[in-house]
Structure formats: C-alpha cells, structure tokens
CSV table of C-alpha atoms in Angstrom, one decimal:
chain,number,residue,atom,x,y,z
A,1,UNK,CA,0.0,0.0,0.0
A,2,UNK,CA,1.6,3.5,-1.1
A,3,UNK,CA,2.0,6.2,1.5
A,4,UNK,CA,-1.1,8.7,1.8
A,5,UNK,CA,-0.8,11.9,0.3
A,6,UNK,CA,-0.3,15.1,2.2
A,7,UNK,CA,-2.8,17.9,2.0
A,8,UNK,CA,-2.1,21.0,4.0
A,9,UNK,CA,-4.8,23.6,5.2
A,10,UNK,CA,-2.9,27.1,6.0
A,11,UNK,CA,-5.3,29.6,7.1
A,12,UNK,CA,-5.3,33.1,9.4
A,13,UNK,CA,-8.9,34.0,11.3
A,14,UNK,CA,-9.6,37.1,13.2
A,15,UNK,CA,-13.0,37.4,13.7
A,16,UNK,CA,-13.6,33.6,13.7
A,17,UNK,CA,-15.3,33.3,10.2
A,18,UNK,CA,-12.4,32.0,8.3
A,19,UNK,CA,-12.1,29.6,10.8
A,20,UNK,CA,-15.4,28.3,10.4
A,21,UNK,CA,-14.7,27.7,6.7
A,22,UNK,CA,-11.2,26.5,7.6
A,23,UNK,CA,-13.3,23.9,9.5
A,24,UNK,CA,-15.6,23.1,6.8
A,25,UNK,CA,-12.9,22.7,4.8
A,26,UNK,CA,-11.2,20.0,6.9
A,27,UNK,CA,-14.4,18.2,7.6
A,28,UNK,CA,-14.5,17.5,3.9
A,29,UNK,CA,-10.8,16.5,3.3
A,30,UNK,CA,-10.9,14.4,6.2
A,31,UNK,CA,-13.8,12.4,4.3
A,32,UNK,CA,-11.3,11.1,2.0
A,33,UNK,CA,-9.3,8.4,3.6
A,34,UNK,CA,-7.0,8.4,1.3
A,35,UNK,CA,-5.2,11.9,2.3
A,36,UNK,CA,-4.0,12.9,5.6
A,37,UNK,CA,-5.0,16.5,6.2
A,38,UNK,CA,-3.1,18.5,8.2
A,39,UNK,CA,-4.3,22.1,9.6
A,40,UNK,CA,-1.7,25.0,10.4
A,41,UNK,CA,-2.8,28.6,11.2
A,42,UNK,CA,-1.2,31.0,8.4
A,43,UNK,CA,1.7,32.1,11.7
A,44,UNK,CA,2.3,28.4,12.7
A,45,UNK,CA,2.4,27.3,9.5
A,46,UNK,CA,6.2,26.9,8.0
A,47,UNK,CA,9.2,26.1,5.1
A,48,UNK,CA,8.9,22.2,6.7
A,49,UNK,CA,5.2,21.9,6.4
A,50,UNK,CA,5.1,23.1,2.9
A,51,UNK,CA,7.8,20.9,1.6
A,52,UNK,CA,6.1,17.5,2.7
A,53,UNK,CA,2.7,18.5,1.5
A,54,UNK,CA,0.9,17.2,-2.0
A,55,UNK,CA,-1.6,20.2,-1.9
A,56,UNK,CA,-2.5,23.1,-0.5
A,57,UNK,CA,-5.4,25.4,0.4
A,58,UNK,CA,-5.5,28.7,1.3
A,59,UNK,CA,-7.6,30.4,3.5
A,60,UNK,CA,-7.7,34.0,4.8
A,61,UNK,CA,-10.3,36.7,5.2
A,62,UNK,CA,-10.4,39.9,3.0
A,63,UNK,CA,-8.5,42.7,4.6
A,64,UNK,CA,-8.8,46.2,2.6
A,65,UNK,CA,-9.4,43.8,-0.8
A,66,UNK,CA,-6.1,41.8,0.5
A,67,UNK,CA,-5.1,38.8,1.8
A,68,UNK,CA,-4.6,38.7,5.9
A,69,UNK,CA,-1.2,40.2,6.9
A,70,UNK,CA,-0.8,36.8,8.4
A,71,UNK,CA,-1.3,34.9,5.2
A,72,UNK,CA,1.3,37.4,3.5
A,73,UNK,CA,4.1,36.3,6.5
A,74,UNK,CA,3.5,32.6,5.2
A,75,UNK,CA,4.3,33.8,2.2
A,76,UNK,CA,7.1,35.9,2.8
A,77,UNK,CA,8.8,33.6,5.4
A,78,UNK,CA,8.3,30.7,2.6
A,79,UNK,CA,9.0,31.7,-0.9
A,80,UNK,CA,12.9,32.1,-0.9
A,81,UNK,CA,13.5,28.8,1.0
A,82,UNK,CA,10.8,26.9,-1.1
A,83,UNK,CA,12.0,28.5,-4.2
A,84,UNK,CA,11.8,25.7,-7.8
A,85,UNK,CA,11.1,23.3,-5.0
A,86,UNK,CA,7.1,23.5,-5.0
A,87,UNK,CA,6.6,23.5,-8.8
A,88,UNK,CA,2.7,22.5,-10.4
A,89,UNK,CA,2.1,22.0,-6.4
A,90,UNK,CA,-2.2,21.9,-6.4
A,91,UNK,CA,-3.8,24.5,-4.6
A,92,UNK,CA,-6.9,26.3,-4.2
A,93,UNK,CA,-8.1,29.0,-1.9
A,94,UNK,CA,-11.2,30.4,0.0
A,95,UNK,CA,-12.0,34.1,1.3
A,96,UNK,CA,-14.0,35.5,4.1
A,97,UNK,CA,-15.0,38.7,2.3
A,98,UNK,CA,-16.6,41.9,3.8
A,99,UNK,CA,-16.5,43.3,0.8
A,100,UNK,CA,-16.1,40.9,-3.0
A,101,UNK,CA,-13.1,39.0,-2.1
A,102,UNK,CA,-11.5,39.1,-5.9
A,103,UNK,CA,-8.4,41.4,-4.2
A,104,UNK,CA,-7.2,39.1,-1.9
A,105,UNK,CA,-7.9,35.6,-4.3
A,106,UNK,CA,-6.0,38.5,-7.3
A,107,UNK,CA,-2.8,38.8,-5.1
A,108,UNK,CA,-2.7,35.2,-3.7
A,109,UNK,CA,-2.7,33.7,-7.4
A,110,UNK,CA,-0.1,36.0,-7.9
A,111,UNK,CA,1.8,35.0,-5.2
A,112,UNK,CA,1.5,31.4,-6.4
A,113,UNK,CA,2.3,31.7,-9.8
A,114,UNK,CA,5.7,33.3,-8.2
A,115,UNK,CA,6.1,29.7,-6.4
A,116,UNK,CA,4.9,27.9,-10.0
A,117,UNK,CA,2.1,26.5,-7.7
A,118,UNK,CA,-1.3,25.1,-10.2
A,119,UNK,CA,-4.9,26.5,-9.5
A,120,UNK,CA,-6.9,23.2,-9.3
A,121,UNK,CA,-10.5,24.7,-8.1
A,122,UNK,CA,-11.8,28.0,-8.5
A,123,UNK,CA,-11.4,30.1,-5.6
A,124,UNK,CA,-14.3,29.8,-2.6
A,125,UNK,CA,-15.8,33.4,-1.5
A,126,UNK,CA,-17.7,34.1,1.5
A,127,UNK,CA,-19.5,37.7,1.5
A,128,UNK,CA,-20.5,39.1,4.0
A,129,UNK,CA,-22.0,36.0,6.4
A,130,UNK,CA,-21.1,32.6,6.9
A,131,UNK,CA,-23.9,30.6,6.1
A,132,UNK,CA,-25.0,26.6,5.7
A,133,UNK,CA,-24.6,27.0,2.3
A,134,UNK,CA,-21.5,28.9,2.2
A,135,UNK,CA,-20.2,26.2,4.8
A,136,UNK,CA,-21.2,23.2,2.6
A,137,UNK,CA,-19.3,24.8,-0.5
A,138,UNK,CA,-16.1,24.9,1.7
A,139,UNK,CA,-16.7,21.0,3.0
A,140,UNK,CA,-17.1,20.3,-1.0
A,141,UNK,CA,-14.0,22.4,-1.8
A,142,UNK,CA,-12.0,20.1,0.8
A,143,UNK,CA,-13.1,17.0,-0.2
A,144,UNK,CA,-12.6,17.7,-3.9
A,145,UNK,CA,-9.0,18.8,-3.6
A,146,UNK,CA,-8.3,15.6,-1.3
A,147,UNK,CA,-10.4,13.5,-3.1
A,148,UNK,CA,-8.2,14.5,-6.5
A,149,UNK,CA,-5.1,14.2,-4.2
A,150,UNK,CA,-6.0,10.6,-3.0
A,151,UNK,CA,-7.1,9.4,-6.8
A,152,UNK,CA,-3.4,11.0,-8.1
A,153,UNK,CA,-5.8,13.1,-10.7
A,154,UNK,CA,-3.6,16.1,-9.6
C-alpha cells in the first residue's frame, strides 16, 4: 500500500469566520481516507510543512481587498526557501470577504504563480455571512482537492 498523500490547510482568522470555513474545509478533506489533512494557522504554518505537502489550500479573510497580513508572513517567510522546489504544487483557496473578495484571491494567485504552484479549483468566496450554504461549499471544496489528491488526478 503506497504512502497517503499530504494535504495542507494554512489559514489566518480574526473574527472567527475564516475559521469556520477553515473547519468546513477539513471536515470534507478528512472524508477522503486516502489523504492525511493536516491544519496549520497561516503564523504556525512553515518552510517544513510546505515541503512535505501534496496540496494546498488557502484560507484567509479579505483585509482592505487583500489577503490577511498573516497569510502574506507565510508567504514571505516561505518563498525564498521553497523557491523551484514546490513546482505545479495543487492549490486552491477560500475568502472571508466583507466586501467581493477578488483582491485578496487576485494577489494570492499571484503570489502562487511566483512559487509555480497550479490553480486546481476555483477560488471559494464568503460575503459578507457565513452561512449553511457557504459552509457546505467549503466541505465540497475540501473534499474535492483531497479526493483528486488521493485518486493521483492532480
């Protein structure tokens, strides 16, 4: 039996909404058996923990049509040390948004095309209120990217 696959959840909260999707988002990678999900908050999260994982999603709320400072340290503590390692590495991402939430998923793919990283789902964004629905699309979101993980589609 080959070793599971490695799919890593980095995500800041302030207000406790992205953590509700960050949540959602586990509950539906953790459906898939065949991927070991592993949950770091965007500070906690480092160089080590990125170079082991298969995938990757992204979650941070929308901060003045940005990503969360605390997102941007993962990033900038990351990139240099991770650099030409991480190539075609899956990711996808999901917002928290007061306002549309395109600024902060904008910037992060840009971010990520710096690291050679490949989009794999369309970005998840939450306006305004955490609902059932908006919760379920998150669950979906982690599932799918584990589910494509565990199947070696991506």
């Amino acid at each position: 039996m080959s070793e599971r696959k490695r799919l890593l959840v980095v995500y800041h909260t302030q207000s406790g909404n992205t953590g509700r999707l960050a949540e959602a988002v586990v509950r539906g990678a953790r459906r898939v058996a065949e991927t070991e999900t592993v949950v770091k908050r965007a500070f906690d999260a480092g160089v080590d923990d990125l170079l082991v994982c298969d995938a990757l999603l992204l979650g941070t709320p929308e901060n003045f049509g940005y990503m969360s400072g605390a997102l941007k340290d993962f990033f900038d503590r990351t990139y240099y040390p991770c650099e030409g390692k991480l190539t075609a590495l899956p990711y996808a991402v999901f917002v928290s948004a007061g306002n549309d939430g395109t600024g902060a998923v904008r910037e992060i793919e840009r971010i990520a095309r710096g690291y050679g990283w490949k989009a794999v789902a369309d970005a998840v964004i939450v306006r305004k209120f955490v609902t059932d629905e908006s919760l379920v699309q998150c669950e979906e979101l982690g599932e799918a990217i584990a589910s494509g993980l565990g199947l070696g589609i991506f």
